[in-house]
Coordinates of C-alpha atoms in Angstrom, one line a residue:
X1 CA 95.3 182.0 -27.6
X2 CA 96.9 185.2 -26.1
X3 CA 96.2 186.2 -22.5
X4 CA 94.7 189.6 -22.1
X5 CA 95.8 192.1 -19.5
X6 CA 92.6 191.8 -17.4
X7 CA 93.1 188.0 -17.4
X8 CA 96.7 188.5 -16.2
X9 CA 95.5 190.8 -13.4
X10 CA 92.8 188.4 -12.3
X11 CA 95.3 185.6 -12.3
X12 CA 97.8 187.6 -10.2
X13 CA 95.0 188.6 -7.8
X14 CA 94.0 185.0 -7.2
X15 CA 97.6 183.8 -6.8
X16 CA 98.3 182.5 -3.3
X17 CA 101.4 184.7 -2.9
X18 CA 99.4 187.9 -3.5
X19 CA 97.6 187.5 -0.2
X20 CA 100.9 187.0 1.6
X21 CA 102.4 190.1 -0.1
X22 CA 99.4 192.2 0.9
X23 CA 99.7 191.0 4.5
X24 CA 103.4 191.9 4.6
X25 CA 103.0 195.5 3.3
X26 CA 100.0 196.5 5.5
X27 CA 102.2 197.5 8.5
X28 CA 104.4 199.6 6.2
X29 CA 101.4 201.4 4.6
X30 CA 99.9 202.0 8.1
X31 CA 103.2 203.4 9.3
X32 CA 103.4 205.7 6.3
X33 CA 99.8 207.0 6.6
X34 CA 100.3 207.7 10.3
X35 CA 103.6 209.6 9.8
X36 CA 102.3 211.7 6.9
X37 CA 99.0 212.3 8.7
X38 CA 100.9 213.8 11.6
X39 CA 102.9 216.0 9.3
X40 CA 106.3 214.4 9.7
X41 CA 109.3 216.6 8.8
X42 CA 113.0 215.4 8.8
X43 CA 115.3 216.5 11.6
X44 CA 118.7 215.6 12.8
X45 CA 120.3 212.8 10.7
X46 CA 117.1 212.3 8.8
X47 CA 117.3 215.9 7.5
X48 CA 121.0 215.4 6.5
X49 CA 120.0 212.2 4.6
X50 CA 117.2 214.0 2.9
X51 CA 119.6 216.7 1.7
X52 CA 122.0 214.0 0.5
X53 CA 119.0 212.7 -1.6
X54 CA 118.6 216.1 -3.1
X55 CA 122.3 216.2 -4.0
X56 CA 121.9 213.2 -6.2
X57 CA 120.5 215.5 -8.9
X58 CA 123.1 218.2 -8.3
X59 CA 126.5 218.9 -9.9
X60 CA 128.1 217.2 -6.8
X61 CA 126.4 213.9 -6.2
X62 CA 127.1 212.0 -3.0
X63 CA 130.2 209.8 -2.9
X64 CA 130.2 208.9 0.8
X65 CA 127.9 207.5 3.3
X66 CA 126.7 209.1 6.5
X67 CA 129.2 210.2 9.1
X68 CA 129.9 207.5 11.6
X69 CA 130.4 207.8 15.4
X70 CA 134.0 206.5 15.3
X71 CA 135.3 210.0 15.8
X72 CA 133.7 209.9 19.3
X73 CA 135.4 206.6 20.3
X74 CA 137.7 207.3 23.2
X75 CA 141.3 206.4 22.3
X76 CA 140.5 205.9 18.6
X77 CA 139.2 209.3 17.5
X78 CA 139.3 208.7 13.7
X79 CA 136.8 210.4 11.4
X80 CA 135.1 207.8 9.2
X81 CA 131.9 207.4 7.2
X82 CA 129.6 204.5 6.5
X83 CA 130.6 202.6 3.4
X84 CA 128.5 204.2 0.7
X85 CA 125.7 206.5 -0.4
X86 CA 123.5 203.8 -2.1
X87 CA 120.4 204.8 0.0
X88 CA 120.5 208.3 -1.4
X89 CA 120.5 207.1 -5.0
X90 CA 117.8 204.5 -4.4
X91 CA 115.4 207.0 -2.7
X92 CA 116.1 210.1 -4.7
X93 CA 113.8 209.5 -7.6
X94 CA 110.6 209.0 -5.6
X95 CA 111.4 211.7 -3.1
X96 CA 112.3 214.1 -5.9
X97 CA 109.0 213.6 -7.6
X98 CA 107.3 215.0 -4.5
X99 CA 109.7 217.9 -4.2
X100 CA 111.6 216.2 -1.3
X101 CA 108.6 216.9 1.0
X102 CA 108.2 214.9 4.2
X103 CA 105.6 212.7 2.5
X104 CA 107.9 212.1 -0.5
X105 CA 110.9 211.2 1.6
X106 CA 108.8 208.8 3.7
X107 CA 107.2 207.3 0.5
X108 CA 110.7 206.5 -0.9
X109 CA 111.6 204.6 2.2
X110 CA 108.2 202.9 2.4
X111 CA 108.4 201.7 -1.2
X112 CA 111.9 200.4 -0.7
X113 CA 110.8 198.4 2.4
X114 CA 107.8 197.1 0.6
X115 CA 109.9 195.9 -2.3
X116 CA 112.3 194.1 0.2
X117 CA 109.4 192.5 2.1
X118 CA 107.7 191.4 -1.2
X119 CA 110.9 190.2 -2.6
X120 CA 111.7 188.0 0.4
X121 CA 108.2 186.4 0.2
X122 CA 108.3 186.0 -3.6
X123 CA 111.8 184.3 -3.6
X124 CA 110.7 182.1 -0.7
X125 CA 107.6 181.1 -2.7
X126 CA 109.8 180.1 -5.6
X127 CA 111.6 177.6 -3.3
X128 CA 108.7 175.4 -2.2
X129 CA 105.5 177.5 -2.6
X130 CA 103.5 178.1 0.5
X131 CA 105.6 175.7 2.6
X132 CA 108.4 178.3 2.5
X133 CA 106.5 181.5 1.7
X134 CA 104.3 181.4 4.8
X135 CA 107.1 181.1 7.3
X136 CA 109.0 183.9 5.5
X137 CA 105.9 186.1 5.7
X138 CA 105.8 185.4 9.5
X139 CA 109.5 186.5 9.6
X140 CA 108.7 189.7 7.8
X141 CA 105.8 190.5 10.2
X142 CA 108.0 189.7 13.2
X143 CA 110.7 192.1 12.0
X144 CA 108.1 194.8 11.2
X145 CA 106.6 194.3 14.7
X146 CA 110.1 194.5 16.3
X147 CA 111.0 197.7 14.4
X148 CA 107.7 199.4 15.1
X149 CA 105.8 201.9 12.8
X150 CA 108.1 204.8 13.7
X151 CA 111.2 203.1 12.3
X152 CA 109.5 201.3 9.3
X153 CA 109.5 204.5 7.2
X154 CA 112.2 206.6 8.7
X155 CA 115.2 207.3 6.4
X156 CA 117.8 206.9 9.1
X157 CA 120.5 204.8 7.6
X158 CA 120.4 202.0 10.2
X159 CA 116.6 201.4 10.0
X160 CA 116.5 201.2 6.2
X161 CA 118.9 198.2 6.3
X162 CA 116.7 195.9 8.3
X163 CA 114.3 194.6 5.7
X164 CA 117.0 194.5 3.0
X165 CA 119.1 192.4 5.4
X166 CA 116.2 189.9 5.7
X167 CA 116.0 189.9 1.9
X168 CA 119.7 189.1 1.8
X169 CA 119.2 186.1 4.1
X170 CA 116.4 184.8 2.0
X171 CA 118.5 185.1 -1.1
X172 CA 121.3 183.3 0.6
X173 CA 118.8 180.5 1.5
X174 CA 117.7 180.3 -2.1
X175 CA 121.3 180.3 -3.3
X176 CA 122.2 177.4 -1.0
X177 CA 119.1 175.6 -2.3
X178 CA 120.4 175.9 -5.8
X179 CA 118.6 178.9 -7.2
X180 CA 121.3 180.9 -8.9
X181 CA 118.9 183.4 -10.4
X182 CA 118.8 185.3 -7.1
X183 CA 122.6 186.0 -7.3
X184 CA 122.0 189.6 -8.6
X185 CA 119.4 190.3 -5.9
X186 CA 121.7 189.1 -3.2
X187 CA 124.5 191.3 -4.6
X188 CA 122.4 194.5 -4.7
X189 CA 120.6 193.8 -1.3
X190 CA 123.9 192.9 0.5
X191 CA 125.5 196.0 -1.0
X192 CA 122.7 198.2 0.2
X193 CA 123.0 196.7 3.7
X194 CA 126.7 197.0 3.9
X195 CA 126.7 200.6 2.7
X196 CA 123.9 201.7 5.0
X197 CA 125.7 201.3 8.3
X198 CA 129.0 199.9 9.5
X199 CA 127.1 197.8 12.0
X200 CA 125.9 195.5 9.2
X201 CA 129.3 195.2 7.4
X202 CA 130.7 192.2 9.4
X203 CA 127.4 190.3 8.7
X204 CA 127.6 190.9 5.0
X205 CA 131.3 190.0 4.8
X206 CA 131.0 186.9 6.9
X207 CA 127.9 185.6 5.1
X208 CA 129.3 186.3 1.6
X209 CA 132.6 184.5 2.5
X210 CA 130.6 181.5 3.9
X211 CA 128.6 181.3 0.7
X212 CA 131.7 181.7 -1.4
X213 CA 133.4 178.8 0.4
X214 CA 130.3 176.7 0.0
X215 CA 130.3 177.4 -3.8
X216 CA 134.0 176.5 -4.1
X217 CA 133.3 173.3 -2.1
X218 CA 130.5 172.3 -4.4
X219 CA 132.5 173.0 -7.5
X220 CA 135.5 171.0 -6.2
X221 CA 133.2 168.1 -5.4
X222 CA 131.5 168.6 -8.8
X223 CA 128.1 169.1 -7.3
X224 CA 125.6 170.0 -10.1
X225 CA 122.5 171.9 -9.1
X226 CA 119.4 171.2 -11.3
X227 CA 118.5 173.6 -14.0
X228 CA 121.8 175.5 -14.0
X229 CA 123.7 175.3 -17.3
X230 CA 127.1 176.9 -17.6
X231 CA 125.8 179.5 -20.1
X232 CA 123.0 180.5 -17.7
X233 CA 125.5 180.7 -14.8
X234 CA 127.7 182.9 -16.8
X235 CA 124.8 185.3 -17.5
X236 CA 124.0 185.4 -13.8
X237 CA 127.6 186.3 -12.9
X238 CA 127.8 188.9 -15.6
X239 CA 124.6 190.6 -14.6
X240 CA 125.6 190.5 -11.0
X241 CA 129.1 191.9 -11.7
X242 CA 127.6 194.8 -13.7
X243 CA 125.2 195.7 -11.0
X244 CA 127.8 195.5 -8.3
X245 CA 130.1 197.8 -10.2
X246 CA 127.1 200.3 -10.6
X247 CA 126.1 200.3 -6.9
X248 CA 129.7 200.6 -5.7
X249 CA 130.8 203.1 -8.3
X250 CA 130.4 206.2 -6.0
X251 CA 132.4 204.5 -3.2
X252 CA 135.1 203.6 -5.7
X253 CA 135.3 207.2 -7.0
X254 CA 135.6 208.4 -3.4
X255 CA 138.7 206.2 -3.0
X256 CA 140.3 208.1 -5.9
X257 CA 139.1 211.6 -5.3
X258 CA 139.6 212.1 -1.6
X259 CA 142.8 211.8 0.5
X260 CA 142.7 210.3 3.0
X261 CA 139.9 208.2 1.7
X262 CA 137.3 206.4 3.8
X263 CA 139.0 203.0 3.5
X264 CA 142.3 204.4 4.9
X265 CA 140.3 206.0 7.8
X266 CA 138.5 202.8 8.6
X267 CA 141.8 200.8 8.6
X268 CA 143.3 203.5 10.9
X269 CA 140.3 203.3 13.2
X270 CA 140.5 199.5 13.3
X271 CA 144.2 199.6 14.2
X272 CA 143.7 202.1 17.0
X273 CA 140.7 200.3 18.5
X274 CA 141.9 196.8 18.1
X275 CA 142.8 196.4 21.7
X276 CA 139.5 197.8 23.0
X277 CA 137.1 195.5 21.2
X278 CA 134.4 193.4 22.8
X279 CA 135.4 189.9 23.9
X280 CA 134.0 186.8 22.1
X281 CA 132.0 185.5 25.1
X282 CA 130.4 188.9 25.6
X283 CA 129.6 189.3 22.0
X284 CA 128.2 185.8 21.7
X285 CA 126.1 186.4 24.8
X286 CA 124.5 189.5 23.2
X287 CA 123.6 187.5 20.0
X288 CA 122.1 184.6 22.0
X289 CA 120.2 187.1 24.2
X290 CA 118.4 188.5 21.1
X291 CA 117.8 185.1 19.7
X292 CA 115.9 184.0 22.8
X293 CA 112.1 184.5 23.1
X294 CA 112.7 186.7 26.1
X295 CA 115.4 188.9 24.5
X296 CA 113.6 189.3 21.2
X297 CA 111.2 192.2 21.3
X298 CA 110.6 195.8 20.4
X299 CA 113.7 197.6 19.1
X300 CA 114.7 200.9 20.8
X301 CA 117.8 202.7 19.8
X302 CA 118.7 203.6 23.4
X303 CA 117.8 200.1 24.8
X304 CA 120.7 198.3 26.4
X305 CA 119.7 194.6 26.8
X306 CA 120.5 193.1 30.2
X307 CA 122.2 189.9 29.4
X308 CA 121.2 187.2 31.9
X309 CA 121.9 183.5 32.2
X310 CA 118.3 182.6 31.4
X311 CA 118.0 184.6 28.2
X312 CA 121.5 183.4 27.0
X313 CA 120.6 179.8 27.8
X314 CA 117.3 180.2 25.9
X315 CA 119.1 181.6 22.9
X316 CA 121.6 178.8 23.0
X317 CA 118.8 176.3 23.0
X318 CA 117.4 178.1 19.9
X319 CA 120.8 177.8 18.1
X320 CA 120.9 174.1 19.1
X321 CA 117.5 173.6 17.5
X322 CA 118.7 175.3 14.3
X323 CA 121.8 173.1 14.3
X324 CA 119.7 170.0 14.8
X325 CA 117.4 171.1 12.0
X326 CA 120.4 171.6 9.7
X327 CA 122.6 168.6 10.5
X328 CA 120.7 166.0 12.6
X329 CA 120.0 162.5 11.5
X330 CA 121.9 159.4 10.4
X331 CA 122.4 161.1 7.0
X332 CA 122.8 164.8 6.6
X333 CA 119.3 166.2 5.7
X334 CA 119.1 167.8 2.3
X335 CA 115.9 169.7 2.4
X336 CA 114.9 173.3 1.9
X337 CA 114.2 173.6 5.7
X338 CA 117.6 172.1 6.7
X339 CA 119.3 174.6 4.4
X340 CA 117.4 177.5 5.9
X341 CA 118.5 176.3 9.4
X342 CA 122.1 176.0 8.1
X343 CA 122.1 179.6 6.9
X344 CA 120.7 180.8 10.2
X345 CA 123.3 178.8 12.1
X346 CA 126.1 180.4 10.1
X347 CA 124.9 183.9 10.9
X348 CA 125.2 183.5 14.6
X349 CA 129.0 183.3 14.8
X350 CA 129.3 185.8 12.0
X351 CA 127.3 188.4 13.9
X352 CA 129.2 187.6 17.1
X353 CA 132.4 188.2 15.2
X354 CA 131.0 191.5 14.0
X355 CA 130.2 192.6 17.6
X356 CA 133.8 191.9 18.7
X357 CA 134.8 194.9 16.6
X358 CA 132.9 197.2 18.9
X359 CA 134.6 199.3 21.5
X360 CA 131.6 199.0 23.8
X361 CA 127.9 199.0 23.2
X362 CA 127.4 202.7 23.1
X363 CA 124.4 202.6 20.7
X364 CA 121.5 200.2 20.6
X365 CA 121.4 200.0 16.8
X366 CA 124.5 197.8 16.7
X367 CA 122.2 195.0 17.9
X368 CA 119.6 195.5 15.2
X369 CA 121.2 192.8 12.9
X370 CA 120.5 190.3 15.7
X371 CA 116.8 191.0 15.5
X372 CA 116.8 190.3 11.7
X373 CA 118.7 187.0 12.3
X374 CA 116.2 186.1 15.0
X375 CA 113.2 186.7 12.6
X376 CA 114.8 184.6 9.9
X377 CA 115.7 181.9 12.3
X378 CA 112.0 181.6 13.2
X379 CA 111.2 181.1 9.5
X380 CA 113.9 178.4 9.3
X381 CA 112.7 176.5 12.3
X382 CA 109.1 176.7 11.2
X383 CA 110.0 175.5 7.7
X384 CA 111.9 172.6 9.1
X385 CA 109.2 171.7 11.5
X386 CA 106.6 171.6 8.7
X387 CA 108.9 169.2 6.8
X388 CA 109.1 166.8 9.7
X389 CA 105.3 166.4 9.9
X390 CA 104.2 163.8 7.3
X391 CA 102.0 165.1 4.5
X392 CA 99.3 162.5 5.1
X393 CA 98.9 163.9 8.6
X394 CA 98.6 167.4 7.3
X395 CA 95.9 166.2 4.8
X396 CA 94.0 164.3 7.5
X397 CA 93.9 167.3 9.7
X398 CA 92.9 169.7 7.0
X399 CA 90.0 167.3 5.9
X400 CA 88.5 167.7 9.4
X401 CA 88.2 171.5 8.9
X402 CA 85.6 172.7 6.4
X403 CA 86.9 175.0 3.7
X404 CA 84.9 178.0 5.0
X405 CA 86.3 177.5 8.4
X406 CA 89.9 177.3 7.0
X407 CA 89.4 180.5 5.1
X408 CA 87.9 182.3 8.2
X409 CA 90.8 181.1 10.5
X410 CA 93.4 182.2 7.9
X411 CA 91.7 185.6 7.6
X412 CA 91.6 186.1 11.3
X413 CA 95.2 185.1 11.8
X414 CA 96.3 187.4 9.0
X415 CA 94.3 190.4 10.3
X416 CA 95.6 189.8 13.8
X417 CA 99.2 189.6 12.6
X418 CA 98.8 192.8 10.5
X419 CA 97.2 194.7 13.5
X420 CA 100.0 193.6 15.9
X421 CA 102.8 194.5 13.5
X422 CA 101.2 197.9 12.9
X423 CA 100.9 198.9 16.5
X424 CA 103.4 200.6 18.8
X425 CA 104.3 199.6 22.3
X426 CA 104.0 203.2 23.3
X427 CA 102.6 206.4 21.8
X428 CA 104.7 207.7 18.9
X429 CA 107.4 210.2 19.9
X430 CA 106.8 213.1 17.4
X431 CA 108.2 215.8 19.6
X432 CA 111.5 216.3 17.6
X433 CA 109.6 216.3 14.3
X434 CA 107.1 218.8 15.6
X435 CA 109.8 221.1 16.8
X436 CA 111.6 220.8 13.5
X437 CA 108.5 221.6 11.4
X438 CA 107.6 224.6 13.6
X439 CA 111.1 226.0 13.8
X440 CA 111.7 225.7 10.1
X441 CA 108.4 227.4 9.3
X442 CA 109.2 230.3 11.6
X443 CA 112.7 230.9 10.2
X444 CA 111.6 230.5 6.6
X445 CA 108.8 233.0 7.0
X446 CA 111.1 235.6 8.5
X447 CA 113.8 235.2 5.8
X448 CA 111.2 235.5 3.0
X449 CA 110.1 238.8 4.5
X450 CA 113.5 240.3 5.3
X451 CA 116.2 238.6 3.2
X452 CA 116.8 238.4 -0.5
X453 CA 116.0 235.0 -2.2
X454 CA 118.8 232.5 -2.4
X455 CA 121.2 234.2 0.0
X456 CA 123.8 232.1 2.0
X457 CA 122.6 231.2 5.5
X458 CA 124.6 229.8 8.3
X459 CA 122.6 227.8 10.8
X460 CA 124.4 226.9 14.1
X461 CA 124.0 226.7 17.8
X462 CA 125.5 225.0 20.9
X463 CA 122.4 223.7 22.7
X464 CA 121.2 220.1 22.6
X465 CA 118.2 221.1 20.5
X466 CA 120.4 222.6 17.9
X467 CA 121.7 219.1 17.0
X468 CA 118.2 218.4 15.7
X469 CA 117.1 221.8 14.5
X470 CA 120.3 222.9 12.6
X471 CA 119.9 220.3 10.0
X472 CA 116.1 220.5 9.9
X473 CA 116.2 224.2 9.2
X474 CA 119.1 223.9 6.8
X475 CA 117.4 221.2 4.8
X476 CA 114.2 223.3 4.4
X477 CA 116.2 226.3 3.4
X478 CA 118.0 224.3 0.7
X479 CA 114.7 223.1 -0.6
X480 CA 113.5 226.7 -0.9
X481 CA 116.5 227.9 -2.9
X482 CA 118.7 229.2 -0.2
X483 CA 122.3 227.9 0.3
X484 CA 122.4 226.7 3.9
X485 CA 125.6 225.9 5.8
X486 CA 124.6 223.9 8.8
X487 CA 127.1 221.0 9.3
X488 CA 129.9 221.2 11.8
X489 CA 133.4 221.1 10.4
X490 CA 135.0 217.6 9.9
X491 CA 138.7 216.7 10.4
X492 CA 139.1 215.5 6.8
X493 CA 137.7 216.5 3.5
X494 CA 134.3 215.0 2.7
X495 CA 131.6 215.4 0.0
X496 CA 129.4 217.6 2.3
X497 CA 132.1 220.3 2.5
X498 CA 129.7 222.8 0.7
X499 CA 127.4 222.6 3.7
X500 CA 130.0 223.1 6.4
X501 CA 129.6 226.3 8.5
X502 CA 133.3 227.1 8.0
X503 CA 132.8 227.1 4.2
X504 CA 130.2 229.9 4.1
X505 CA 131.2 233.1 2.3
X506 CA 132.2 236.1 4.4
X507 CA 128.8 237.8 3.9
X508 CA 125.9 235.6 5.0
X509 CA 122.8 235.5 7.0
X510 CA 123.3 233.9 10.5
X511 CA 120.7 231.9 12.3
X512 CA 121.8 230.8 15.8
X513 CA 119.6 228.3 17.7
X514 CA 119.7 229.0 21.4
X515 CA 117.9 227.4 24.3
X516 CA 117.4 228.3 28.0
X517 CA 116.2 226.1 30.8
X518 CA 113.9 227.5 33.5
X519 CA 116.0 229.9 35.5
X520 CA 119.1 229.4 33.4
X521 CA 120.9 231.4 30.7
X522 CA 120.8 231.1 27.0
X523 CA 123.2 228.6 25.5
X524 CA 124.2 231.2 22.9
X525 CA 123.9 234.9 23.7
X526 CA 122.0 237.1 21.4
X527 CA 124.3 239.0 19.0
X528 CA 123.9 242.8 18.7
X529 CA 121.5 243.8 16.0
X530 CA 119.9 240.4 15.6
X531 CA 116.2 239.6 15.5
X532 CA 114.7 237.2 18.0
X533 CA 112.4 234.5 16.8
X534 CA 110.3 232.5 19.2
X535 CA 110.6 228.8 18.4
X536 CA 108.6 227.5 21.3
X537 CA 109.9 224.9 23.8
X538 CA 111.6 221.6 23.4
X539 CA 110.3 218.3 25.0
X540 CA 112.3 219.1 28.2
X541 CA 110.5 222.5 28.6
X542 CA 113.5 224.6 27.7
X543 CA 112.8 227.8 25.7
X544 CA 114.0 227.9 22.1
X545 CA 114.9 231.1 20.2
X546 CA 116.6 231.8 16.9
X547 CA 118.9 234.9 16.7
X548 CA 118.8 236.0 13.1
X549 CA 121.3 238.5 11.7
X550 CA 120.9 239.8 8.2
X551 CA 123.6 242.0 6.7
X552 CA 122.4 245.1 4.9
X553 CA 123.9 243.8 1.7
X554 CA 121.6 240.7 1.8
X555 CA 118.5 242.4 3.3
X556 CA 115.4 242.7 1.2
X557 CA 114.7 246.3 0.3
X558 CA 111.3 247.6 1.6
X559 CA 108.7 248.1 -1.1
X560 CA 107.9 251.8 -1.7
X561 CA 104.6 253.0 -3.1
X562 CA 104.9 254.4 -6.7
X563 CA 104.9 258.2 -6.9
X564 CA 103.2 260.2 -9.7
X565 CA 104.8 263.0 -11.7

């Protein structure tokens, strides 16, 4: 008897994992609705990323990741990029359906994060059903709470890697437990994480090497995992190899088409900054700090955690618990919980090794991988703790609680967790987005009235606000059919050269973003013959103006009334 579609839907709705998936995606949905309801518009790096998404469907698709901050490192000023443009290709389809509007860009990121959250829980459910799925759901909610609603749907290349990194850890857990079918998921998720931001590269490399060594060890010891025939393993490897080639193809093309390429630049940066890295004790202290209950908390990009002996000691106790869960006993435990603890233990020295490559903690997002590891470690410890409690004791306790009460308690806990993960520690900071939306609307309205459609436009400025507004205005101009040049020049060739201000044609419209503090002077003086557009004030109270110069050749001709003969 065939199963109808309605029956399949009812069966899926009644499946235990469906409720867990719903709980995990609620904070992402809430974050999306809040941002769209406020009228979110991309600015700064978000606007550059949005324009790179648009370029996916152009004649010059992206081959590089975002620019990195290595060029600002004192003593090692080497221009590099993050490893790849995979984020742009993944998000382009959904964002393009909605015309690369703010709502469409946010939706593409929200859908990606929901897929990663749901994938983590679904893979965990395949391991040992609710015994592993519930702790993983808690880890997802912890990470969502730590990121906060503002970061859950932002396209910034560091935030989009958080939930995929958790998915990578869950896939590693499943692989160690013997589930080889997740190999392709691990490959794609780990590639996305590595390409998103250089801060995640040491984690991906270290974890992949550790898993590879474990696989070699098992093969050498002739360890056979149940349900894995040679033919099936060959299919898994072939599928994974094909997907890895596809997701790394743009990066491979960049190595061939550009000189110097990004790999050469990264190696040059590493050689110049080798003597200025962070010491092992300092790096390990930062990781342990974030693993402690005191150090784990809300993420903020400008937050510099104060490493103290108490938090480091608490983190060390947490790592000790993980090690005991993985290896303690007269015989090495061989359970799904012990394997989760083992994966978590491996990531601690791996991440500490990654932090030794830093030339100082100049940006808070370098510590974001530690928060993901901490969330996964909570799931590992909880899974191992559940295993240590005899099943008969669980049964006896559950029998004491009526079914209705169990359902009510579970619903209250789920609602509380969703509400907590969906709230912010402070009111959302929408000032930059509001300025970007207003400034873009003012400039676009003026150009539509006074310039020909599709003319080249240079957007530049030297004030602090121009760092945000240049790309915001440039992106919106590109969306409306203009050719905007708003990126500052770069020491080496890159795939965004067509957007550099020094690549603009001789005849172009010029938009200069200028700001003036109370009683001060304008950061850029008004050119002769330009029009002044009032852009309001920034969040520091400084006045913002746009000096717009339109050459006669590009100016829109005034409409004249028809004359009769």
